[in-house]
C-alpha cells in the first residue's frame, strides 16, 4: 500500500512541476477570455464522440477475447471505462491490468489468460503512428526534434510488439524461453508458476494463428476508435471558434495520444498542457493561449466523463 501511495505521490509531484512550467509559459487571463466564446453544441457532440471512441475500443477488445471469454458489448464497454479510469489515476498504465482484474471478478477467467488480449489491444492502439508518418509529408509544418524522438520510440515499441506476436504464432516455445531469460531476476521458488503464466501468455498471443478472421474486425474497430477520438478533439477547436484543418488536428492529437504510452502524472496533470504547447503552438505555430484554453477545457470535460463512467464501472464490478 505504501509503495502505491509513493508512486502516486511522485506522479503528482511531477504533474505539478509540469503545471508550474506551463503556467509560466502562458497568460492565464487570456486563456480565461477564450472561454467566453465557447459554444456548447460542439462540446456535447465532442463528449459523445469521446465515449464512442472507447465503445469501439471495447468492441475490439471483445473480438480479441473471444477465444478465452464471451463478453457482451455492454460489459466490455464498462470494463474498458473502468480501466481508463484506473489509468487516469495511477501513472503506470495500471488500467490495462485492471481490465483483466475486472473480467476475472465478473467471469472468473484467469488474469494470465486475458492479459495477452490486452497486449495485442494496445498494439493496435498505437497504429496511429502509421497515420502520423503518412501525414507529416502532406502538411507544411515543422515539428520539434523531441516530437521525432517520441515517434521513433513508439515506432520501436510497435516493431518489438509485432515481432513478439509473430514469433508467438510461429515459435511459441522459443518466445517462452526468451521471456524467461528476460525475467531472470524472478526467485527460483516461483519457477513453476512463471512457466505456466508465460506459456498461457504466449499461447494467447498466438490467437491469430487459428483465427485469422479476427484481424479484419479488429482493424476496423481500431480505425473507428481513432476517427472518433480525433473528431472529439476537432470539435473542441470548433467549440472555441478556431478554424483549423482536420488533418492537422488528427496529426497533433495522435501525437499527444501516443505520449500516453509512457508513464504520466495522475490525470495527466500538466503533461497534456505541455504536450499541447509543444505540438500545436511550437510545432504548428498556433496561438499558445488558444490551444492551452482548448486543452484545459478538454481536461475538464474528459476528467468529468472518466470519473463518472469509471466510478460506475467500479461499482458494476463490485469494487469499492
Short mmCIF file of C-alpha atoms in Angstrom, two decimals:
data_model
loop_
_atom_site.label_atom_id
_atom_site.label_comp_id
_atom_site.label_asym_id
_atom_site.label_seq_id
_atom_site.Cartn_x
_atom_site.Cartn_y
_atom_site.Cartn_z
CA UNK A 1 0.00 0.00 0.00
CA UNK A 2 2.85 2.40 0.88
CA UNK A 3 4.54 1.74 -2.47
CA UNK A 4 1.32 2.61 -4.33
CA UNK A 5 0.97 5.85 -2.37
CA UNK A 6 4.62 6.67 -3.12
CA UNK A 7 4.13 6.09 -6.87
CA UNK A 8 1.03 8.29 -6.96
CA UNK A 9 2.79 10.92 -4.82
CA UNK A 10 5.77 11.06 -7.19
CA UNK A 11 3.40 11.26 -10.15
CA UNK A 12 1.52 14.17 -8.55
CA UNK A 13 4.78 15.99 -7.83
CA UNK A 14 5.92 15.61 -11.46
CA UNK A 15 2.48 16.69 -12.70
CA UNK A 16 2.51 19.81 -10.52
CA UNK A 17 6.01 20.60 -11.77
CA UNK A 18 4.75 20.35 -15.38
CA UNK A 19 1.80 22.57 -14.41
CA UNK A 20 4.10 25.25 -12.98
CA UNK A 21 6.22 25.21 -16.17
CA UNK A 22 3.07 25.51 -18.30
CA UNK A 23 1.75 28.34 -16.08
CA UNK A 24 4.94 30.32 -16.67
CA UNK A 25 4.63 29.87 -20.45
CA UNK A 26 1.08 31.22 -20.85
CA UNK A 27 -1.10 34.20 -19.98
CA UNK A 28 -3.89 32.85 -17.74
CA UNK A 29 -6.12 35.92 -18.21
CA UNK A 30 -6.01 35.45 -21.98
CA UNK A 31 -6.93 31.77 -21.58
CA UNK A 32 -9.96 32.72 -19.45
CA UNK A 33 -11.06 35.21 -22.13
CA UNK A 34 -11.14 32.43 -24.73
CA UNK A 35 -13.64 30.51 -22.56
CA UNK A 36 -16.17 33.31 -23.13
CA UNK A 37 -16.68 32.32 -26.79
CA UNK A 38 -17.30 28.63 -26.03
CA UNK A 39 -20.18 27.05 -27.99
CA UNK A 40 -21.94 24.20 -26.18
CA UNK A 41 -23.44 22.19 -29.05
CA UNK A 42 -19.98 21.16 -30.40
CA UNK A 43 -18.99 20.35 -26.79
CA UNK A 44 -21.91 17.92 -26.39
CA UNK A 45 -21.10 16.30 -29.76
CA UNK A 46 -17.45 16.11 -28.70
CA UNK A 47 -18.32 14.29 -25.46
CA UNK A 48 -20.41 11.77 -27.41
CA UNK A 49 -17.53 11.13 -29.84
CA UNK A 50 -15.16 10.60 -26.91
CA UNK A 51 -17.40 7.88 -25.47
CA UNK A 52 -17.89 6.31 -28.91
CA UNK A 53 -14.11 6.02 -29.34
CA UNK A 54 -13.98 3.88 -26.18
CA UNK A 55 -17.01 1.88 -27.27
CA UNK A 56 -15.13 0.82 -30.41
CA UNK A 57 -12.02 0.05 -28.35
CA UNK A 58 -14.22 -2.15 -26.18
CA UNK A 59 -15.61 -3.92 -29.26
CA UNK A 60 -12.05 -4.53 -30.48
CA UNK A 61 -11.00 -5.99 -27.13
CA UNK A 62 -14.12 -8.17 -27.15
CA UNK A 63 -13.03 -9.64 -30.50
CA UNK A 64 -9.59 -10.43 -29.10
CA UNK A 65 -11.15 -12.07 -26.03
CA UNK A 66 -13.41 -14.49 -27.92
CA UNK A 67 -11.01 -17.41 -27.57
CA UNK A 68 -10.94 -17.07 -23.77
CA UNK A 69 -14.17 -15.40 -22.66
CA UNK A 70 -17.58 -14.48 -24.07
CA UNK A 71 -18.31 -10.91 -23.03
CA UNK A 72 -21.32 -8.82 -24.02
CA UNK A 73 -20.68 -5.47 -25.79
CA UNK A 74 -22.09 -3.54 -22.82
CA UNK A 75 -19.96 -5.42 -20.27
CA UNK A 76 -16.76 -5.00 -22.31
CA UNK A 77 -17.54 -1.27 -22.67
CA UNK A 78 -17.99 -0.87 -18.91
CA UNK A 79 -14.77 -2.78 -18.18
CA UNK A 80 -12.79 -0.61 -20.64
CA UNK A 81 -14.18 2.53 -18.99
CA UNK A 82 -13.07 1.16 -15.62
CA UNK A 83 -9.59 0.53 -16.98
CA UNK A 84 -9.48 4.03 -18.43
CA UNK A 85 -10.41 5.46 -15.01
CA UNK A 86 -7.59 3.46 -13.39
CA UNK A 87 -5.08 4.75 -15.95
CA UNK A 88 -6.33 8.26 -15.20
CA UNK A 89 -5.49 7.86 -11.50
CA UNK A 90 -2.34 5.72 -11.48
CA UNK A 91 0.71 6.81 -13.54
CA UNK A 92 1.89 3.32 -14.55
CA UNK A 93 -0.76 2.21 -17.08
CA UNK A 94 -2.33 0.09 -14.31
CA UNK A 95 -5.65 0.24 -16.16
CA UNK A 96 -4.51 -2.49 -18.56
CA UNK A 97 -4.12 -4.91 -15.65
CA UNK A 98 -7.32 -3.57 -14.07
CA UNK A 99 -9.35 -4.61 -17.13
CA UNK A 100 -8.24 -8.22 -16.66
CA UNK A 101 -8.95 -7.98 -12.94
CA UNK A 102 -12.48 -6.71 -13.59
CA UNK A 103 -13.01 -9.51 -16.10
CA UNK A 104 -11.85 -12.09 -13.56
CA UNK A 105 -14.33 -10.80 -10.98
CA UNK A 106 -17.18 -10.84 -13.48
CA UNK A 107 -16.44 -14.03 -15.49
CA UNK A 108 -13.92 -15.94 -13.33
CA UNK A 109 -11.43 -16.16 -16.24
CA UNK A 110 -7.83 -16.09 -15.02
CA UNK A 111 -5.86 -12.87 -15.46
CA UNK A 112 -2.95 -14.72 -17.11
CA UNK A 113 -5.35 -15.94 -19.81
CA UNK A 114 -6.70 -12.49 -20.70
CA UNK A 115 -3.53 -10.39 -20.42
CA UNK A 116 -2.36 -11.33 -23.97
CA UNK A 117 -5.53 -9.77 -25.39
CA UNK A 118 -4.67 -6.50 -23.60
CA UNK A 119 -1.12 -6.58 -25.00
CA UNK A 120 -2.41 -7.03 -28.57
CA UNK A 121 -5.18 -4.47 -27.98
CA UNK A 122 -2.65 -1.78 -27.04
CA UNK A 123 -0.51 -2.75 -30.01
CA UNK A 124 -3.41 -1.92 -32.34
CA UNK A 125 -3.97 1.31 -30.39
CA UNK A 126 -0.54 2.51 -31.49
CA UNK A 127 -1.35 2.09 -35.19
CA UNK A 128 -1.99 5.83 -35.22
CA UNK A 129 1.77 6.19 -35.59
CA UNK A 130 1.39 4.99 -39.18
CA UNK A 131 -1.04 7.85 -39.85
CA UNK A 132 1.43 10.31 -38.35
CA UNK A 133 4.22 9.08 -40.62
CA UNK A 134 1.93 9.36 -43.68
CA UNK A 135 0.57 12.80 -42.73
CA UNK A 136 3.86 14.58 -41.96
CA UNK A 137 4.92 14.97 -45.65
CA UNK A 138 1.38 16.18 -46.57
CA UNK A 139 1.42 19.09 -44.12
CA UNK A 140 3.71 22.12 -44.24
CA UNK A 141 4.66 22.05 -40.56
CA UNK A 142 7.96 21.96 -38.75
CA UNK A 143 7.97 19.66 -35.75
CA UNK A 144 10.34 19.97 -32.76
CA UNK A 145 13.11 17.38 -32.62
CA UNK A 146 11.59 15.98 -29.38
CA UNK A 147 8.45 15.01 -31.31
CA UNK A 148 10.54 12.99 -33.77
CA UNK A 149 12.27 11.24 -30.85
CA UNK A 150 8.83 10.36 -29.47
CA UNK A 151 7.70 8.99 -32.83
CA UNK A 152 10.87 6.91 -33.05
CA UNK A 153 10.30 5.50 -29.54
CA UNK A 154 6.71 4.50 -30.33
CA UNK A 155 7.78 3.02 -33.68
CA UNK A 156 10.31 0.84 -31.84
CA UNK A 157 7.63 -0.28 -29.38
CA UNK A 158 5.35 -1.25 -32.28
CA UNK A 159 8.18 -3.12 -34.00
CA UNK A 160 9.07 -5.10 -30.86
CA UNK A 161 5.38 -5.88 -30.24
CA UNK A 162 4.85 -7.13 -33.79
CA UNK A 163 7.98 -9.29 -33.59
CA UNK A 164 6.81 -10.86 -30.30
CA UNK A 165 3.33 -11.61 -31.68
CA UNK A 166 4.73 -13.04 -34.94
CA UNK A 167 7.20 -15.19 -33.01
CA UNK A 168 4.41 -16.42 -30.72
CA UNK A 169 2.48 -17.60 -33.79
CA UNK A 170 5.46 -19.41 -35.33
CA UNK A 171 7.74 -20.38 -32.43
CA UNK A 172 5.80 -20.09 -29.17
CA UNK A 173 8.21 -22.26 -27.15
CA UNK A 174 11.15 -20.08 -28.24
CA UNK A 175 9.37 -16.94 -27.05
CA UNK A 176 8.71 -18.56 -23.65
CA UNK A 177 12.42 -19.37 -23.38
CA UNK A 178 13.48 -15.81 -24.22
CA UNK A 179 10.96 -14.25 -21.82
CA UNK A 180 12.26 -16.49 -19.04
CA UNK A 181 15.75 -15.17 -19.76
CA UNK A 182 14.45 -11.59 -19.55
CA UNK A 183 12.77 -12.41 -16.21
CA UNK A 184 15.92 -13.99 -14.75
CA UNK A 185 15.50 -11.95 -11.53
CA UNK A 186 12.29 -13.80 -10.51
CA UNK A 187 13.07 -16.03 -7.44
CA UNK A 188 13.56 -19.76 -8.15
CA UNK A 189 10.65 -20.74 -5.93
CA UNK A 190 8.27 -19.15 -8.45
CA UNK A 191 9.65 -21.09 -11.45
CA UNK A 192 6.62 -23.37 -11.78
CA UNK A 193 4.11 -20.51 -11.63
CA UNK A 194 6.26 -18.40 -14.00
CA UNK A 195 6.44 -21.20 -16.60
CA UNK A 196 2.69 -21.70 -16.50
CA UNK A 197 1.96 -17.97 -16.76
CA UNK A 198 4.38 -17.42 -19.65
CA UNK A 199 3.01 -20.39 -21.58
CA UNK A 200 -0.56 -19.09 -21.17
CA UNK A 201 0.56 -15.59 -22.19
CA UNK A 202 2.40 -16.75 -25.32
CA UNK A 203 -0.39 -19.11 -26.37
CA UNK A 204 -2.78 -16.18 -26.03
CA UNK A 205 -0.59 -14.02 -28.27
CA UNK A 206 -0.93 -16.65 -30.99
CA UNK A 207 -4.69 -16.08 -31.34
CA UNK A 208 -4.25 -15.02 -35.00
CA UNK A 209 -2.84 -18.46 -35.81
CA UNK A 210 -6.17 -20.22 -35.51
CA UNK A 211 -8.48 -17.31 -36.14
CA UNK A 212 -7.15 -15.05 -38.84
CA UNK A 213 -10.68 -13.74 -39.39
CA UNK A 214 -10.22 -11.76 -36.17
CA UNK A 215 -7.80 -9.27 -37.71
CA UNK A 216 -10.31 -7.59 -40.08
CA UNK A 217 -12.88 -6.54 -37.43
CA UNK A 218 -10.03 -5.59 -35.08
CA UNK A 219 -8.56 -3.26 -37.74
CA UNK A 220 -11.99 -1.76 -38.48
CA UNK A 221 -12.66 -1.08 -34.79
CA UNK A 222 -9.17 0.47 -34.46
CA UNK A 223 -9.83 2.87 -37.35
CA UNK A 224 -13.26 3.83 -35.96
CA UNK A 225 -11.80 4.43 -32.48
CA UNK A 226 -9.08 6.68 -33.90
CA UNK A 227 -11.60 8.53 -36.09
CA UNK A 228 -14.00 9.36 -33.23
CA UNK A 229 -11.07 10.23 -30.95
CA UNK A 230 -9.79 12.80 -33.43
CA UNK A 231 -13.32 14.13 -34.16
CA UNK A 232 -13.75 14.61 -30.40
CA UNK A 233 -10.70 16.89 -30.35
CA UNK A 234 -11.53 18.62 -33.65
CA UNK A 235 -14.98 19.59 -32.30
CA UNK A 236 -13.31 21.31 -29.33
CA UNK A 237 -11.47 23.57 -31.79
CA UNK A 238 -14.87 24.28 -33.39
CA UNK A 239 -16.37 24.98 -29.94
CA UNK A 240 -13.71 27.67 -29.38
CA UNK A 241 -14.27 29.15 -32.84
CA UNK A 242 -10.83 28.13 -34.14
CA UNK A 243 -10.62 27.38 -37.86
CA UNK A 244 -8.14 24.56 -38.41
CA UNK A 245 -7.61 21.66 -40.80
CA UNK A 246 -9.00 18.33 -39.57
CA UNK A 247 -5.81 16.61 -40.80
CA UNK A 248 -3.71 18.96 -38.67
CA UNK A 249 -5.81 18.16 -35.59
CA UNK A 250 -5.61 14.44 -36.37
CA UNK A 251 -1.82 14.64 -36.62
CA UNK A 252 -1.43 16.68 -33.43
CA UNK A 253 -3.91 14.74 -31.32
CA UNK A 254 -2.43 11.42 -32.41
CA UNK A 255 1.00 12.57 -31.21
CA UNK A 256 -0.46 13.68 -27.86
CA UNK A 257 -2.30 10.37 -27.51
CA UNK A 258 0.83 8.39 -28.35
CA UNK A 259 2.66 10.12 -25.49
CA UNK A 260 0.40 8.13 -23.13
CA UNK A 261 2.48 5.04 -23.91
CA UNK A 262 4.98 6.22 -21.28
CA UNK A 263 4.11 6.75 -17.57
CA UNK A 264 2.41 10.08 -16.91
CA UNK A 265 1.21 12.04 -13.86
CA UNK A 266 -2.21 11.13 -12.40
CA UNK A 267 -4.99 12.61 -14.55
CA UNK A 268 -2.26 13.74 -16.99
CA UNK A 269 -1.88 16.87 -14.84
CA UNK A 270 0.45 19.30 -16.59
CA UNK A 271 1.75 16.78 -19.13
CA UNK A 272 -1.18 17.28 -21.54
CA UNK A 273 -0.88 21.06 -21.33
CA UNK A 274 2.85 20.96 -22.11
CA UNK A 275 2.33 18.48 -24.98
CA UNK A 276 -0.38 20.76 -26.41
CA UNK A 277 2.03 23.70 -26.49
CA UNK A 278 4.86 21.56 -27.84
CA UNK A 279 2.79 20.14 -30.72
CA UNK A 280 0.21 22.80 -31.62
CA UNK A 281 1.98 26.03 -30.62
CA UNK A 282 5.69 25.28 -31.14
CA UNK A 283 5.19 22.68 -33.90
CA UNK A 284 2.20 24.08 -35.82
CA UNK A 285 2.62 27.78 -34.99
CA UNK A 286 -0.84 28.24 -33.42
CA UNK A 287 -1.61 30.77 -30.69
CA UNK A 288 -0.29 29.44 -27.36
CA UNK A 289 -3.19 30.75 -25.24
CA UNK A 290 -5.88 29.46 -27.62
CA UNK A 291 -4.51 25.91 -27.74
CA UNK A 292 -3.95 26.00 -23.96
CA UNK A 293 -7.59 27.01 -23.42
CA UNK A 294 -8.69 24.09 -25.62
CA UNK A 295 -6.54 21.63 -23.70
CA UNK A 296 -7.65 22.95 -20.29
CA UNK A 297 -11.29 22.55 -21.29
CA UNK A 298 -10.55 19.13 -22.79
CA UNK A 299 -9.00 18.16 -19.46
CA UNK A 300 -12.10 19.28 -17.56
CA UNK A 301 -14.50 17.56 -19.97
CA UNK A 302 -12.65 14.23 -20.19
CA UNK A 303 -11.96 14.28 -16.44
CA UNK A 304 -15.70 14.56 -15.76
CA UNK A 305 -16.55 11.78 -18.25
CA UNK A 306 -13.79 9.46 -16.97
CA UNK A 307 -14.66 9.91 -13.28
CA UNK A 308 -18.42 9.43 -13.79
CA UNK A 309 -18.14 6.40 -16.11
CA UNK A 310 -15.20 4.92 -14.19
CA UNK A 311 -16.97 5.15 -10.84
CA UNK A 312 -19.97 3.38 -12.38
CA UNK A 313 -17.66 0.69 -13.80
CA UNK A 314 -16.05 0.08 -10.40
CA UNK A 315 -19.47 -0.27 -8.82
CA UNK A 316 -20.59 -2.63 -11.61
CA UNK A 317 -17.58 -4.87 -10.89
CA UNK A 318 -18.32 -4.79 -7.17
CA UNK A 319 -15.14 -2.88 -6.29
CA UNK A 320 -15.31 -0.21 -3.59
#
